[in-house]
PDB file of C-alpha atoms in Angstrom:
ATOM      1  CA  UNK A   1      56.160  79.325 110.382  1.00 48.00           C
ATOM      2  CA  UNK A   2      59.245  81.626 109.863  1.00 47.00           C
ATOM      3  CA  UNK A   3      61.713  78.616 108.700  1.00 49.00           C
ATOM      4  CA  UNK A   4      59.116  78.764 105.435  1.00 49.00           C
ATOM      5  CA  UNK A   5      59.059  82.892 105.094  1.00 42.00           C
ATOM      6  CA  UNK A   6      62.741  83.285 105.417  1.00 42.00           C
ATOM      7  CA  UNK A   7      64.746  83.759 101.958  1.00 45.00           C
ATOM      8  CA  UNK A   8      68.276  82.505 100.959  1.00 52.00           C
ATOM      9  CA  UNK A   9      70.559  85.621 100.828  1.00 58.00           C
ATOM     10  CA  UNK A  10      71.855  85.100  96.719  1.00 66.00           C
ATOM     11  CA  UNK A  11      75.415  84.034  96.908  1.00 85.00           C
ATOM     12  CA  UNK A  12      77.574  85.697  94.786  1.00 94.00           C
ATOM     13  CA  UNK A  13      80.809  85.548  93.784  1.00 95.00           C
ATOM     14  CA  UNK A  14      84.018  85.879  95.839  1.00 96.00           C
ATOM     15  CA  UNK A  15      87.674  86.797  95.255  1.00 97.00           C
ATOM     16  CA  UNK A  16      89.559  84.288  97.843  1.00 96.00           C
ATOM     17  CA  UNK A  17      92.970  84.966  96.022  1.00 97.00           C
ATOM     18  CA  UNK A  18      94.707  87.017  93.695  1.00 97.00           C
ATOM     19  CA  UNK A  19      97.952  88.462  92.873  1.00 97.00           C
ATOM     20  CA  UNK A  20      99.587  90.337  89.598  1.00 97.00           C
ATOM     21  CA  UNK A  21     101.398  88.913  86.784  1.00 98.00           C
ATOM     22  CA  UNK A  22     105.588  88.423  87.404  1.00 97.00           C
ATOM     23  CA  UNK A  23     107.129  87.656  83.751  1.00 97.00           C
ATOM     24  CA  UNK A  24     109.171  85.059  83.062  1.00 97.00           C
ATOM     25  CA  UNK A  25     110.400  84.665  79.202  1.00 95.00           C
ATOM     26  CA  UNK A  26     108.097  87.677  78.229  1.00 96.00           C
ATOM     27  CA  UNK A  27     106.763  90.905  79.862  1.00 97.00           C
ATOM     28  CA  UNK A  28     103.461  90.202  81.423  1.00 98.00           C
ATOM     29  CA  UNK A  29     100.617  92.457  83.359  1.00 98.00           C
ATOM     30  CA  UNK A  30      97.687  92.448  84.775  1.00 98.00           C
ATOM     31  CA  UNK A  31      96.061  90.494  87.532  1.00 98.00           C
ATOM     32  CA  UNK A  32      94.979  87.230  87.874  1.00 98.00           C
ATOM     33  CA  UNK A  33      92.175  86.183  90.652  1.00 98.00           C
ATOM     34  CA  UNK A  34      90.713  82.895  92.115  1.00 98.00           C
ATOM     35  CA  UNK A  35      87.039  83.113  92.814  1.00 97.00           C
ATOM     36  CA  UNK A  36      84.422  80.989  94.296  1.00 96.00           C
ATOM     37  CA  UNK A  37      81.409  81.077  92.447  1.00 96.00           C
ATOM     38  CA  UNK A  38      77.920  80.406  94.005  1.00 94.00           C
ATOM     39  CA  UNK A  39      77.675  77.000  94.504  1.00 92.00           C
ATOM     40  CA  UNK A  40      80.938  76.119  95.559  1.00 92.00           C
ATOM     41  CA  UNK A  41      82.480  75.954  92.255  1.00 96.00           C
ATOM     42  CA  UNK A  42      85.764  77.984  91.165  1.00 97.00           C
ATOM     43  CA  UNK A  43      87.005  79.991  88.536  1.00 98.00           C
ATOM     44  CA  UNK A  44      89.996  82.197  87.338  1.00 98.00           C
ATOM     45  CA  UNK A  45      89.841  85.322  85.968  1.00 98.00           C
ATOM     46  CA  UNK A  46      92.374  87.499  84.426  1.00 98.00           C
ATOM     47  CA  UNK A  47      91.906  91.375  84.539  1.00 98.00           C
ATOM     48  CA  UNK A  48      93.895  93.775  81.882  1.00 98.00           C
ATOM     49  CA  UNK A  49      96.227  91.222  80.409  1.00 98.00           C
ATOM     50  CA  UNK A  50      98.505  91.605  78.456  1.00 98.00           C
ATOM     51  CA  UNK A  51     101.677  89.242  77.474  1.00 97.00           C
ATOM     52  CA  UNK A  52     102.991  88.481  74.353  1.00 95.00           C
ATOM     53  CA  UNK A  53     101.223  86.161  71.508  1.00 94.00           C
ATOM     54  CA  UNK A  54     103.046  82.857  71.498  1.00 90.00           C
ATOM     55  CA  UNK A  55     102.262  79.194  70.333  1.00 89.00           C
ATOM     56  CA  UNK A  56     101.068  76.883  72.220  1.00 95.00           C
ATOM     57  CA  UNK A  57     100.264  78.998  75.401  1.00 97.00           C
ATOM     58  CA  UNK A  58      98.456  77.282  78.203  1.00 98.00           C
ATOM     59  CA  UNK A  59      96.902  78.221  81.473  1.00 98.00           C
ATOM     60  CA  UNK A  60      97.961  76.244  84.444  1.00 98.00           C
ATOM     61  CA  UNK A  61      96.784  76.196  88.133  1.00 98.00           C
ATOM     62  CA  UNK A  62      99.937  75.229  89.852  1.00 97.00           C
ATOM     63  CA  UNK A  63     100.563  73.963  94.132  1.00 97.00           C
ATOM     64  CA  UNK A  64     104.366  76.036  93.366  1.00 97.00           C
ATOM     65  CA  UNK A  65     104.524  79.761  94.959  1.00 96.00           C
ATOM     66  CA  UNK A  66     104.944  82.492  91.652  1.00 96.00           C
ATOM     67  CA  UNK A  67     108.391  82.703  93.244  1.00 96.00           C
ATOM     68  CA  UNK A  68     109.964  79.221  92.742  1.00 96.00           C
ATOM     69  CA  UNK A  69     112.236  78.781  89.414  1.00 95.00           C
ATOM     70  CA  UNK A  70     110.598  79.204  85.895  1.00 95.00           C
ATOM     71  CA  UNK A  71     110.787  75.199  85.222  1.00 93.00           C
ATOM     72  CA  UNK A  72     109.423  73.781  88.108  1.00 95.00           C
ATOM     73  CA  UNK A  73     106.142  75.387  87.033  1.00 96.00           C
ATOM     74  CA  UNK A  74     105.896  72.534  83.822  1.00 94.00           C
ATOM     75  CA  UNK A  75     105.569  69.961  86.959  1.00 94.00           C
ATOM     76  CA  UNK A  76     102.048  68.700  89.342  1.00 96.00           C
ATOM     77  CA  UNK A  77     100.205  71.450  87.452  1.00 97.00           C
ATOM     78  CA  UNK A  78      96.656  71.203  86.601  1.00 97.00           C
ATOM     79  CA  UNK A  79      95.987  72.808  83.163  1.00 98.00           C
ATOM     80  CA  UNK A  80      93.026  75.053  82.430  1.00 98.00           C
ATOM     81  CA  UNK A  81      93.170  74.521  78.581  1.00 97.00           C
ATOM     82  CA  UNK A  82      94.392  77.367  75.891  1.00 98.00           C
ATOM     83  CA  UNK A  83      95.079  80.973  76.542  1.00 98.00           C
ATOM     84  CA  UNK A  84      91.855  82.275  75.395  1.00 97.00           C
ATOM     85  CA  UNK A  85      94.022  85.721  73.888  1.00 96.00           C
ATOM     86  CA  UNK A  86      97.332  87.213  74.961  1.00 97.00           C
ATOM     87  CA  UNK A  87      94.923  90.609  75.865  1.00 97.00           C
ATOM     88  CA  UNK A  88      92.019  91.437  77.808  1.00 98.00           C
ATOM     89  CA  UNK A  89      89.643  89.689  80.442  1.00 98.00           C
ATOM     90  CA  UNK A  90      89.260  86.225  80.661  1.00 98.00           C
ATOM     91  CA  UNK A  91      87.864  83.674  82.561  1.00 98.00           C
ATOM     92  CA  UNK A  92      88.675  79.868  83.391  1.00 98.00           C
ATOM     93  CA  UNK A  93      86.215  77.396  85.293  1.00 97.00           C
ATOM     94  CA  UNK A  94      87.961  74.975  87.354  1.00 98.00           C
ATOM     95  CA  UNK A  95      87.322  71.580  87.164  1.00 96.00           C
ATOM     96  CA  UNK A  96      84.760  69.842  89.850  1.00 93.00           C
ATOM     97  CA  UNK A  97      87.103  67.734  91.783  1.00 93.00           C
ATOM     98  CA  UNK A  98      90.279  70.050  91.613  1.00 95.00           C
ATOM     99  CA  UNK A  99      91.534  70.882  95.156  1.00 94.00           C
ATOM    100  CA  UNK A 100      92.042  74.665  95.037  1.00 95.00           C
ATOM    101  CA  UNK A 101      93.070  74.682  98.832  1.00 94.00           C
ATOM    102  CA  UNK A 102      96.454  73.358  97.182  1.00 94.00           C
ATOM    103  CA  UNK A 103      96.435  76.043  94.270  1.00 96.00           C
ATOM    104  CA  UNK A 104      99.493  78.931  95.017  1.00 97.00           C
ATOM    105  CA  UNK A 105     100.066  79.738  91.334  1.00 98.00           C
ATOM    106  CA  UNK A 106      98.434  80.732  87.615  1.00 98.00           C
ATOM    107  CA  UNK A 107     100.740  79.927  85.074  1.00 98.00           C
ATOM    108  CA  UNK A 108     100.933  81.160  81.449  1.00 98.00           C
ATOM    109  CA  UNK A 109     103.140  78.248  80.205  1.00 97.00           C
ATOM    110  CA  UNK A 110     103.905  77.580  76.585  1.00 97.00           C
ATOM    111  CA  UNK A 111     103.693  73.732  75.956  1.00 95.00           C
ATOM    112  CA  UNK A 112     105.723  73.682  73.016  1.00 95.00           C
ATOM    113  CA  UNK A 113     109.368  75.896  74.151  1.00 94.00           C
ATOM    114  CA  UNK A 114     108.643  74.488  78.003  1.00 94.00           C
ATOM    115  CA  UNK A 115     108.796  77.620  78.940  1.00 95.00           C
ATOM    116  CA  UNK A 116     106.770  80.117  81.523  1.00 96.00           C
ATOM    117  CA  UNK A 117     105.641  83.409  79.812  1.00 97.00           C
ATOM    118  CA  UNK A 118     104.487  84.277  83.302  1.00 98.00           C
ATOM    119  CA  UNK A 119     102.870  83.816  86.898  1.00 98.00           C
ATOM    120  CA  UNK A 120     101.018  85.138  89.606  1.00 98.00           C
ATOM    121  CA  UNK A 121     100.205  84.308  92.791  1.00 97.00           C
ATOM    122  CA  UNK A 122      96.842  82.951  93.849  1.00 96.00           C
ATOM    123  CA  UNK A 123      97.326  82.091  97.809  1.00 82.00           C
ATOM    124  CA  UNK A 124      94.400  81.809  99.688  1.00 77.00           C
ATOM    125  CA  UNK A 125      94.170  83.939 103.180  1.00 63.00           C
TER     126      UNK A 125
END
């Protein structure tokens, strides 16, 4: 009966895409990653970041490469919610039901000025 001794190898974690911050309206750096988490589920982290503080900043999964134009980011995003800080590590789940095979950019987009404090590219090998 080996099919009942065998064990499940622990998934864990995967980076499947990642790329550093390019500014837009305001120096930005650090890296941004997508990852799958066990389970199939996805999340985005942010390593070392560090932009500046604005209002109304927003993270936002976006099917546009980091290098199209600055304003065609504020279009068929997918937003993540608030910037959790303008510095430091962060994490972002990703909603059940987003399709992250269509994801090629992170966007830190401020809601209020329309305007893209930065990007990076997440595109999947």
């Amino acid at each position: 009966m080996p099919a009942e001794t065998t064990k499940e190898i622990a998934e864990t974690p995967k980076e499947v895409a990642a790329g550093q911050w390019r500014s837009l309206e305001h120096a930005t750096t650090g890296k941004a990653s997508l990852i799958r988490l066990p389970g199939g589920a996805h999340s985005v982290q942010f390593a070392s970041l560090d932009t500046s503080d604005g209002p109304d900043l927003y993270v936002y999964l976006s099917p546009h490469p980091s290098s199209s134009t600055e304003k065609t980011f504020g279009q068929g995003f997918t937003s993540l919610g608030k910037l959790k800080g303008n510095r430091g590590d962060q994490v972002y789940e990703i909603p059940s039901g987003v399709d992250v095979s269509g994801i090629r950019s992170v966007v830190i987009w401020c809601q209020r000025f329309s305007a893209g404090f930065a990007v990076a590219p997440l595109e999947q090998a």
